[in-house]
mmCIF file with all atom_site columns, C-alpha atoms in Angstrom:
data_model
loop_
_atom_site.group_PDB
_atom_site.id
_atom_site.type_symbol
_atom_site.label_atom_id
_atom_site.label_alt_id
_atom_site.label_comp_id
_atom_site.label_asym_id
_atom_site.label_entity_id
_atom_site.label_seq_id
_atom_site.pdbx_PDB_ins_code
_atom_site.Cartn_x
_atom_site.Cartn_y
_atom_site.Cartn_z
_atom_site.occupancy
_atom_site.B_iso_or_equiv
_atom_site.pdbx_formal_charge
_atom_site.auth_seq_id
_atom_site.auth_comp_id
_atom_site.auth_asym_id
_atom_site.auth_atom_id
_atom_site.pdbx_PDB_model_num
ATOM 1   C CA . MET A 1 1   ? -0.168  -0.029 0.349   1.00 90.00 ? 18  MET A CA 1
ATOM 2   C CA . GLN A 1 2   ? 2.840   2.306  0.837   1.00 92.00 ? 19  GLN A CA 1
ATOM 3   C CA . ALA A 1 3   ? 4.666   1.975  -2.885  1.00 92.00 ? 20  ALA A CA 1
ATOM 4   C CA . VAL A 1 4   ? 0.541   2.891  -4.541  1.00 90.00 ? 21  VAL A CA 1
ATOM 5   C CA . ILE A 1 5   ? 0.464   5.961  -2.938  1.00 89.00 ? 22  ILE A CA 1
ATOM 6   C CA . ARG A 1 6   ? 4.133   6.926  -2.663  1.00 89.00 ? 23  ARG A CA 1
ATOM 7   C CA . ALA A 1 7   ? 3.540   5.988  -6.816  1.00 87.00 ? 24  ALA A CA 1
ATOM 8   C CA . VAL A 1 8   ? 0.290   8.343  -6.900  1.00 85.00 ? 25  VAL A CA 1
ATOM 9   C CA . LEU A 1 9   ? 1.347   11.194 -4.738  1.00 84.00 ? 26  LEU A CA 1
ATOM 10  C CA . MET A 1 10  ? 5.640   10.889 -6.417  1.00 84.00 ? 27  MET A CA 1
ATOM 11  C CA . ASP A 1 11  ? 4.463   10.329 -9.930  1.00 83.00 ? 28  ASP A CA 1
ATOM 12  C CA . PRO A 1 12  ? 4.986   13.697 -11.883 1.00 78.00 ? 29  PRO A CA 1
ATOM 13  C CA . GLU A 1 13  ? 1.949   14.024 -13.409 1.00 74.00 ? 30  GLU A CA 1
ATOM 14  C CA . ALA A 1 14  ? 0.085   14.568 -10.243 1.00 73.00 ? 31  ALA A CA 1
ATOM 15  C CA . ARG A 1 15  ? 2.444   16.472 -8.481  1.00 72.00 ? 32  ARG A CA 1
ATOM 16  C CA . ASP A 1 16  ? 2.699   19.333 -11.816 1.00 71.00 ? 33  ASP A CA 1
ATOM 17  C CA . ASP A 1 17  ? 5.769   21.037 -10.260 1.00 71.00 ? 34  ASP A CA 1
ATOM 18  C CA . ASN A 1 18  ? 5.753   23.264 -13.689 1.00 76.00 ? 35  ASN A CA 1
ATOM 19  C CA . PRO A 1 19  ? 1.610   24.031 -13.852 1.00 74.00 ? 36  PRO A CA 1
ATOM 20  C CA . PRO A 1 20  ? 0.902   26.000 -17.645 1.00 74.00 ? 37  PRO A CA 1
ATOM 21  C CA . ALA A 1 21  ? 0.300   29.630 -17.106 1.00 74.00 ? 38  ALA A CA 1
ATOM 22  C CA . SER A 1 22  ? -3.690  29.865 -18.095 1.00 73.00 ? 39  SER A CA 1
ATOM 23  C CA . PHE A 1 23  ? -3.527  26.970 -15.177 1.00 79.00 ? 40  PHE A CA 1
ATOM 24  C CA . GLY A 1 24  ? -5.771  28.498 -10.984 1.00 80.00 ? 41  GLY A CA 1
ATOM 25  C CA . LYS A 1 25  ? -9.068  29.760 -10.645 1.00 85.00 ? 42  LYS A CA 1
ATOM 26  C CA . LEU A 1 26  ? -10.893 32.310 -10.191 1.00 86.00 ? 43  LEU A CA 1
ATOM 27  C CA . LYS A 1 27  ? -11.580 32.425 -5.880  1.00 90.00 ? 44  LYS A CA 1
ATOM 28  C CA . SER A 1 28  ? -15.634 32.509 -5.860  1.00 86.00 ? 45  SER A CA 1
ATOM 29  C CA . PRO A 1 29  ? -16.958 35.909 -4.019  1.00 86.00 ? 46  PRO A CA 1
ATOM 30  C CA . MET A 1 30  ? -17.138 34.226 -0.741  1.00 84.00 ? 47  MET A CA 1
ATOM 31  C CA . LEU A 1 31  ? -13.673 31.770 -1.293  1.00 87.00 ? 48  LEU A CA 1
ATOM 32  C CA . TYR A 1 32  ? -11.987 35.310 -2.230  1.00 88.00 ? 49  TYR A CA 1
ATOM 33  C CA . ALA A 1 33  ? -13.408 37.536 1.279   1.00 85.00 ? 50  ALA A CA 1
ATOM 34  C CA . LEU A 1 34  ? -13.402 34.492 3.882   1.00 85.00 ? 51  LEU A CA 1
ATOM 35  C CA . GLY A 1 35  ? -9.807  33.621 2.657   1.00 89.00 ? 52  GLY A CA 1
ATOM 36  C CA . LEU A 1 36  ? -8.609  37.455 2.753   1.00 89.00 ? 53  LEU A CA 1
ATOM 37  C CA . MET A 1 37  ? -10.515 37.950 6.335   1.00 86.00 ? 54  MET A CA 1
ATOM 38  C CA . ARG A 1 38  ? -8.698  35.385 7.553   1.00 88.00 ? 55  ARG A CA 1
ATOM 39  C CA . SER A 1 39  ? -5.014  35.759 6.618   1.00 90.00 ? 56  SER A CA 1
ATOM 40  C CA . LEU A 1 40  ? -5.970  39.501 8.301   1.00 88.00 ? 57  LEU A CA 1
ATOM 41  C CA . GLY A 1 41  ? -6.827  38.419 11.242  1.00 84.00 ? 58  GLY A CA 1
ATOM 42  C CA . ALA A 1 42  ? -10.651 39.967 10.618  1.00 81.00 ? 59  ALA A CA 1
ATOM 43  C CA . SER A 1 43  ? -12.588 39.610 14.069  1.00 73.00 ? 60  SER A CA 1
ATOM 44  C CA . ILE A 1 44  ? -16.340 38.900 12.809  1.00 69.00 ? 61  ILE A CA 1
ATOM 45  C CA . PRO A 1 45  ? -19.842 39.192 14.851  1.00 65.00 ? 62  PRO A CA 1
ATOM 46  C CA . GLN A 1 46  ? -21.035 36.404 15.570  1.00 68.00 ? 63  GLN A CA 1
ATOM 47  C CA . HIS A 1 47  ? -24.493 37.768 14.983  1.00 64.00 ? 64  HIS A CA 1
ATOM 48  C CA . ASN A 1 48  ? -24.580 39.492 11.791  1.00 66.00 ? 65  ASN A CA 1
ATOM 49  C CA . GLN A 1 49  ? -25.933 39.931 7.455   1.00 66.00 ? 66  GLN A CA 1
ATOM 50  C CA . SER A 1 50  ? -22.972 39.471 5.721   1.00 70.00 ? 67  SER A CA 1
ATOM 51  C CA . SER A 1 51  ? -24.437 36.242 4.591   1.00 71.00 ? 68  SER A CA 1
ATOM 52  C CA . TYR A 1 52  ? -26.796 38.352 2.302   1.00 72.00 ? 69  TYR A CA 1
ATOM 53  C CA . LEU A 1 53  ? -23.812 40.147 1.025   1.00 75.00 ? 70  LEU A CA 1
ATOM 54  C CA . TYR A 1 54  ? -22.723 37.212 -1.604  1.00 77.00 ? 71  TYR A CA 1
ATOM 55  C CA . TYR A 1 55  ? -26.394 37.923 -3.342  1.00 76.00 ? 72  TYR A CA 1
ATOM 56  C CA . THR A 1 56  ? -24.969 41.252 -4.884  1.00 76.00 ? 73  THR A CA 1
ATOM 57  C CA . PHE A 1 57  ? -21.563 38.703 -5.865  1.00 78.00 ? 74  PHE A CA 1
ATOM 58  C CA . GLY A 1 58  ? -23.425 36.338 -7.815  1.00 76.00 ? 75  GLY A CA 1
ATOM 59  C CA . GLU A 1 59  ? -23.708 33.812 -5.232  1.00 82.00 ? 76  GLU A CA 1
ATOM 60  C CA . GLY A 1 60  ? -26.550 33.989 -2.747  1.00 77.00 ? 77  GLY A CA 1
ATOM 61  C CA . ILE A 1 61  ? -24.868 31.596 0.239   1.00 77.00 ? 78  ILE A CA 1
ATOM 62  C CA . LEU A 1 62  ? -27.455 29.148 -0.091  1.00 78.00 ? 79  LEU A CA 1
ATOM 63  C CA . ASP A 1 63  ? -29.039 30.225 -2.859  1.00 80.00 ? 80  ASP A CA 1
ATOM 64  C CA . PRO A 1 64  ? -27.475 28.588 -5.550  1.00 81.00 ? 81  PRO A CA 1
ATOM 65  C CA . ALA A 1 65  ? -29.005 29.250 -9.767  1.00 78.00 ? 82  ALA A CA 1
ATOM 66  C CA . SER A 1 66  ? -29.423 25.100 -10.069 1.00 78.00 ? 83  SER A CA 1
ATOM 67  C CA . VAL A 1 67  ? -27.546 22.073 -8.641  1.00 77.00 ? 84  VAL A CA 1
ATOM 68  C CA . PHE A 1 68  ? -24.464 22.911 -9.873  1.00 76.00 ? 85  PHE A CA 1
ATOM 69  C CA . GLY A 1 69  ? -23.831 25.841 -8.378  1.00 81.00 ? 86  GLY A CA 1
ATOM 70  C CA . HIS A 1 70  ? -23.880 29.176 -9.224  1.00 82.00 ? 87  HIS A CA 1
ATOM 71  C CA . PHE A 1 71  ? -22.105 29.329 -11.870 1.00 83.00 ? 88  PHE A CA 1
ATOM 72  C CA . SER A 1 72  ? -21.162 26.267 -15.092 1.00 85.00 ? 89  SER A CA 1
ATOM 73  C CA . PRO A 1 73  ? -19.510 23.429 -15.358 1.00 85.00 ? 90  PRO A CA 1
ATOM 74  C CA . ASN A 1 74  ? -18.530 23.945 -19.135 1.00 87.00 ? 91  ASN A CA 1
ATOM 75  C CA . TYR A 1 75  ? -18.713 27.723 -18.570 1.00 87.00 ? 92  TYR A CA 1
ATOM 76  C CA . HIS A 1 76  ? -16.340 29.223 -20.566 1.00 86.00 ? 93  HIS A CA 1
ATOM 77  C CA . ILE A 1 77  ? -13.919 32.841 -20.520 1.00 86.00 ? 94  ILE A CA 1
ATOM 78  C CA . PRO A 1 78  ? -15.417 35.005 -23.306 1.00 87.00 ? 95  PRO A CA 1
ATOM 79  C CA . LYS A 1 79  ? -12.701 34.875 -26.354 1.00 89.00 ? 96  LYS A CA 1
ATOM 80  C CA . THR A 1 80  ? -10.536 31.865 -24.939 1.00 87.00 ? 97  THR A CA 1
ATOM 81  C CA . GLN A 1 81  ? -11.497 27.887 -24.778 1.00 86.00 ? 98  GLN A CA 1
ATOM 82  C CA . LEU A 1 82  ? -10.075 27.888 -21.447 1.00 85.00 ? 99  LEU A CA 1
ATOM 83  C CA . PHE A 1 83  ? -13.202 26.783 -19.028 1.00 85.00 ? 100 PHE A CA 1
ATOM 84  C CA . GLY A 1 84  ? -13.375 28.900 -16.384 1.00 86.00 ? 101 GLY A CA 1
ATOM 85  C CA . PRO A 1 85  ? -16.688 28.631 -14.457 1.00 86.00 ? 102 PRO A CA 1
ATOM 86  C CA . GLU A 1 86  ? -16.716 30.811 -11.810 1.00 87.00 ? 103 GLU A CA 1
ATOM 87  C CA . PHE A 1 87  ? -16.244 33.868 -14.253 1.00 85.00 ? 104 PHE A CA 1
ATOM 88  C CA . GLN A 1 88  ? -19.159 32.886 -15.309 1.00 84.00 ? 105 GLN A CA 1
ATOM 89  C CA . ILE A 1 89  ? -20.727 35.383 -12.199 1.00 84.00 ? 106 ILE A CA 1
ATOM 90  C CA . TYR A 1 90  ? -17.472 37.402 -12.153 1.00 84.00 ? 107 TYR A CA 1
ATOM 91  C CA . SER A 1 91  ? -18.857 40.383 -14.479 1.00 83.00 ? 108 SER A CA 1
ATOM 92  C CA . PRO A 1 92  ? -17.801 44.047 -14.463 1.00 86.00 ? 109 PRO A CA 1
ATOM 93  C CA . THR A 1 93  ? -20.406 44.942 -11.974 1.00 85.00 ? 110 THR A CA 1
ATOM 94  C CA . GLU A 1 94  ? -19.119 41.852 -10.421 1.00 85.00 ? 111 GLU A CA 1
ATOM 95  C CA . ALA A 1 95  ? -15.508 43.458 -10.028 1.00 87.00 ? 112 ALA A CA 1
ATOM 96  C CA . VAL A 1 96  ? -16.677 46.867 -8.873  1.00 90.00 ? 113 VAL A CA 1
ATOM 97  C CA . ASN A 1 97  ? -19.028 45.129 -6.389  1.00 86.00 ? 114 ASN A CA 1
ATOM 98  C CA . ARG A 1 98  ? -15.291 43.490 -4.881  1.00 86.00 ? 115 ARG A CA 1
ATOM 99  C CA . GLY A 1 99  ? -13.407 46.436 -4.752  1.00 89.00 ? 116 GLY A CA 1
ATOM 100 C CA . ASN A 1 100 ? -16.391 48.466 -3.133  1.00 89.00 ? 117 ASN A CA 1
ATOM 101 C CA . TYR A 1 101 ? -16.790 45.384 -0.289  1.00 84.00 ? 118 TYR A CA 1
ATOM 102 C CA . ILE A 1 102 ? -13.397 44.977 0.164   1.00 85.00 ? 119 ILE A CA 1
ATOM 103 C CA . TYR A 1 103 ? -12.715 49.054 0.415   1.00 87.00 ? 120 TYR A CA 1
ATOM 104 C CA . GLN A 1 104 ? -15.498 50.160 2.414   1.00 83.00 ? 121 GLN A CA 1
ATOM 105 C CA . ASP A 1 105 ? -14.692 46.797 4.767   1.00 81.00 ? 122 ASP A CA 1
ATOM 106 C CA . LEU A 1 106 ? -10.987 48.042 5.504   1.00 82.00 ? 123 LEU A CA 1
ATOM 107 C CA . ASN A 1 107 ? -11.798 52.248 5.464   1.00 79.00 ? 124 ASN A CA 1
ATOM 108 C CA . TYR A 1 108 ? -15.190 52.581 7.350   1.00 70.00 ? 125 TYR A CA 1
ATOM 109 C CA . TRP A 1 109 ? -15.596 49.146 10.530  1.00 59.00 ? 126 TRP A CA 1
ATOM 110 C CA . SER A 1 110 ? -15.870 51.273 13.059  1.00 51.00 ? 127 SER A CA 1
ATOM 111 C CA . GLY A 1 111 ? -13.544 49.071 15.931  1.00 53.00 ? 128 GLY A CA 1
ATOM 112 C CA . GLY A 1 112 ? -11.731 47.363 12.552  1.00 60.00 ? 129 GLY A CA 1
ATOM 113 C CA . LEU A 1 113 ? -13.059 44.496 10.585  1.00 74.00 ? 130 LEU A CA 1
ATOM 114 C CA . TYR A 1 114 ? -9.136  42.900 9.972   1.00 79.00 ? 131 TYR A CA 1
ATOM 115 C CA . ASP A 1 115 ? -6.441  43.305 12.350  1.00 82.00 ? 132 ASP A CA 1
ATOM 116 C CA . ILE A 1 116 ? -3.881  45.574 10.003  1.00 87.00 ? 133 ILE A CA 1
ATOM 117 C CA . THR A 1 117 ? -2.175  46.883 13.491  1.00 89.00 ? 134 THR A CA 1
ATOM 118 C CA . PRO A 1 118 ? 1.363   44.752 12.062  1.00 93.00 ? 135 PRO A CA 1
ATOM 119 C CA . TYR A 1 119 ? 1.130   46.491 8.091   1.00 94.00 ? 136 TYR A CA 1
ATOM 120 C CA . ILE A 1 120 ? 0.758   50.516 10.217  1.00 93.00 ? 137 ILE A CA 1
ATOM 121 C CA . ASN A 1 121 ? 3.649   49.296 12.240  1.00 95.00 ? 138 ASN A CA 1
ATOM 122 C CA . ILE A 1 122 ? 5.801   48.848 8.965   1.00 96.00 ? 139 ILE A CA 1
ATOM 123 C CA . ALA A 1 123 ? 4.136   51.358 6.725   1.00 95.00 ? 140 ALA A CA 1
ATOM 124 C CA . THR A 1 124 ? 7.662   54.000 6.945   1.00 95.00 ? 141 THR A CA 1
ATOM 125 C CA . ASP A 1 125 ? 9.250   50.858 5.704   1.00 95.00 ? 142 ASP A CA 1
ATOM 126 C CA . GLN A 1 126 ? 7.246   50.401 1.942   1.00 95.00 ? 143 GLN A CA 1
ATOM 127 C CA . VAL A 1 127 ? 9.933   47.237 1.195   1.00 96.00 ? 144 VAL A CA 1
ATOM 128 C CA . GLN A 1 128 ? 8.959   46.032 4.484   1.00 97.00 ? 145 GLN A CA 1
ATOM 129 C CA . LEU A 1 129 ? 5.160   46.618 3.451   1.00 97.00 ? 146 LEU A CA 1
ATOM 130 C CA . VAL A 1 130 ? 5.001   45.105 0.666   1.00 97.00 ? 147 VAL A CA 1
ATOM 131 C CA . ASN A 1 131 ? 6.633   42.544 1.180   1.00 97.00 ? 148 ASN A CA 1
ATOM 132 C CA . ALA A 1 132 ? 5.103   41.013 4.159   1.00 97.00 ? 149 ALA A CA 1
ATOM 133 C CA . LEU A 1 133 ? 1.534   41.631 2.267   1.00 97.00 ? 150 LEU A CA 1
ATOM 134 C CA . ASP A 1 134 ? 3.636   39.398 0.215   1.00 96.00 ? 151 ASP A CA 1
ATOM 135 C CA . ASN A 1 135 ? 4.033   36.623 1.606   1.00 96.00 ? 152 ASN A CA 1
ATOM 136 C CA . THR A 1 136 ? 0.333   36.925 3.722   1.00 95.00 ? 153 THR A CA 1
ATOM 137 C CA . LEU A 1 137 ? -2.039  37.195 0.311   1.00 95.00 ? 154 LEU A CA 1
ATOM 138 C CA . LEU A 1 138 ? 0.562   36.524 -1.422  1.00 94.00 ? 155 LEU A CA 1
ATOM 139 C CA . PHE A 1 139 ? 2.597   32.708 -0.511  1.00 91.00 ? 156 PHE A CA 1
ATOM 140 C CA . GLY A 1 140 ? 5.630   34.716 -1.702  1.00 93.00 ? 157 GLY A CA 1
ATOM 141 C CA . ARG A 1 141 ? 4.382   35.383 -6.058  1.00 91.00 ? 158 ARG A CA 1
ATOM 142 C CA . MET A 1 142 ? 3.743   38.555 -5.652  1.00 95.00 ? 159 MET A CA 1
ATOM 143 C CA . LEU A 1 143 ? 4.944   39.723 -9.640  1.00 94.00 ? 160 LEU A CA 1
ATOM 144 C CA . PRO A 1 144 ? 7.303   42.432 -10.233 1.00 96.00 ? 161 PRO A CA 1
ATOM 145 C CA . GLN A 1 145 ? 4.645   44.815 -12.693 1.00 96.00 ? 162 GLN A CA 1
ATOM 146 C CA . THR A 1 146 ? 2.448   44.420 -9.183  1.00 96.00 ? 163 THR A CA 1
ATOM 147 C CA . ARG A 1 147 ? 4.953   45.545 -7.036  1.00 97.00 ? 164 ARG A CA 1
ATOM 148 C CA . ALA A 1 148 ? 6.321   48.498 -9.160  1.00 97.00 ? 165 ALA A CA 1
ATOM 149 C CA . SER A 1 149 ? 2.629   49.485 -9.486  1.00 96.00 ? 166 SER A CA 1
ATOM 150 C CA . ILE A 1 150 ? 1.970   49.110 -5.675  1.00 97.00 ? 167 ILE A CA 1
ATOM 151 C CA . TYR A 1 151 ? 5.318   51.462 -4.423  1.00 96.00 ? 168 TYR A CA 1
ATOM 152 C CA . LYS A 1 152 ? 4.254   54.097 -6.703  1.00 96.00 ? 169 LYS A CA 1
ATOM 153 C CA . ALA A 1 153 ? 0.805   53.939 -5.120  1.00 96.00 ? 170 ALA A CA 1
ATOM 154 C CA . LEU A 1 154 ? 2.389   54.415 -1.129  1.00 95.00 ? 171 LEU A CA 1
ATOM 155 C CA . GLN A 1 155 ? 4.329   57.657 -3.051  1.00 93.00 ? 172 GLN A CA 1
ATOM 156 C CA . ALA A 1 156 ? 1.360   59.226 -2.877  1.00 90.00 ? 173 ALA A CA 1
ATOM 157 C CA . SER A 1 157 ? 1.249   59.549 1.459   1.00 89.00 ? 174 SER A CA 1
ATOM 158 C CA . SER A 1 158 ? 3.219   59.966 4.366   1.00 89.00 ? 175 SER A CA 1
ATOM 159 C CA . ASP A 1 159 ? 0.507   58.984 6.744   1.00 93.00 ? 176 ASP A CA 1
ATOM 160 C CA . ASN A 1 160 ? 1.210   55.259 7.614   1.00 94.00 ? 177 ASN A CA 1
ATOM 161 C CA . ARG A 1 161 ? -2.460  53.244 7.977   1.00 91.00 ? 178 ARG A CA 1
ATOM 162 C CA . ALA A 1 162 ? -2.998  54.811 4.911   1.00 92.00 ? 179 ALA A CA 1
ATOM 163 C CA . ARG A 1 163 ? 0.042   53.193 2.694   1.00 95.00 ? 180 ARG A CA 1
ATOM 164 C CA . ALA A 1 164 ? -1.167  50.506 4.703   1.00 94.00 ? 181 ALA A CA 1
ATOM 165 C CA . LEU A 1 165 ? -4.649  50.394 3.358   1.00 92.00 ? 182 LEU A CA 1
ATOM 166 C CA . THR A 1 166 ? -3.062  51.166 0.147   1.00 95.00 ? 183 THR A CA 1
ATOM 167 C CA . ALA A 1 167 ? -0.835  48.406 0.566   1.00 96.00 ? 184 ALA A CA 1
ATOM 168 C CA . ILE A 1 168 ? -3.251  45.893 1.617   1.00 95.00 ? 185 ILE A CA 1
ATOM 169 C CA . TYR A 1 169 ? -6.328  46.618 -1.032  1.00 94.00 ? 186 TYR A CA 1
ATOM 170 C CA . LEU A 1 170 ? -3.958  46.029 -3.585  1.00 96.00 ? 187 LEU A CA 1
ATOM 171 C CA . THR A 1 171 ? -2.395  43.587 -2.858  1.00 96.00 ? 188 THR A CA 1
ATOM 172 C CA . ALA A 1 172 ? -5.811  42.620 -2.497  1.00 94.00 ? 189 ALA A CA 1
ATOM 173 C CA . MET A 1 173 ? -7.693  43.834 -5.985  1.00 94.00 ? 190 MET A CA 1
ATOM 174 C CA . SER A 1 174 ? -4.028  42.557 -8.353  1.00 94.00 ? 191 SER A CA 1
ATOM 175 C CA . GLY A 1 175 ? -4.780  39.450 -10.230 1.00 90.00 ? 192 GLY A CA 1
ATOM 176 C CA . GLU A 1 176 ? -2.480  37.326 -8.150  1.00 92.00 ? 193 GLU A CA 1
ATOM 177 C CA . TYR A 1 177 ? -5.475  37.439 -4.596  1.00 94.00 ? 194 TYR A CA 1
ATOM 178 C CA . LEU A 1 178 ? -7.711  36.693 -7.408  1.00 92.00 ? 195 LEU A CA 1
ATOM 179 C CA . VAL A 1 179 ? -6.776  33.889 -9.140  1.00 89.00 ? 196 VAL A CA 1
ATOM 180 C CA . GLN A 1 180 ? -5.591  30.294 -6.742  1.00 86.00 ? 197 GLN A CA 1
ATOM 181 C CA . HIS A 1 181 ? -2.744  29.182 -7.955  1.00 79.00 ? 198 HIS A CA 1
#
């Protein structure tokens, strides 16, 4: 039995150490939000209405469109031959809704939904701040272009809280965070 398990786990096709560039999937709205909350140490009140929020993202938690879920398993990303079922509910409106949701959660929750104190404390050092978010949210896989964009945006503020919020927001809205690899 050990030999069979080892053969399955060590098989190059099963491991896929060098996946193609098209590998990955768009995080569903719920997985996206919950992953961000978990990564940033969110404290979620016991009684809240957040489940209704997902209806605006096209993913009512207990109300899928069909027995297959909130999107068709056969959905192709427009103008490609790639399957991307999650993209069926990721419209331009949904992209804006996600951005607004994250912005609102980061900026307007009194008392704070997220614990961003560690990021505020290191916000004077851009490199350290971006590296911390890269490791926390992207597992050290931030693209140089994303890193450069965040550095450029951080130049606009000298306030540590604003810098931390900007870096968190831009990282959370980046393609690297939106797509699960």
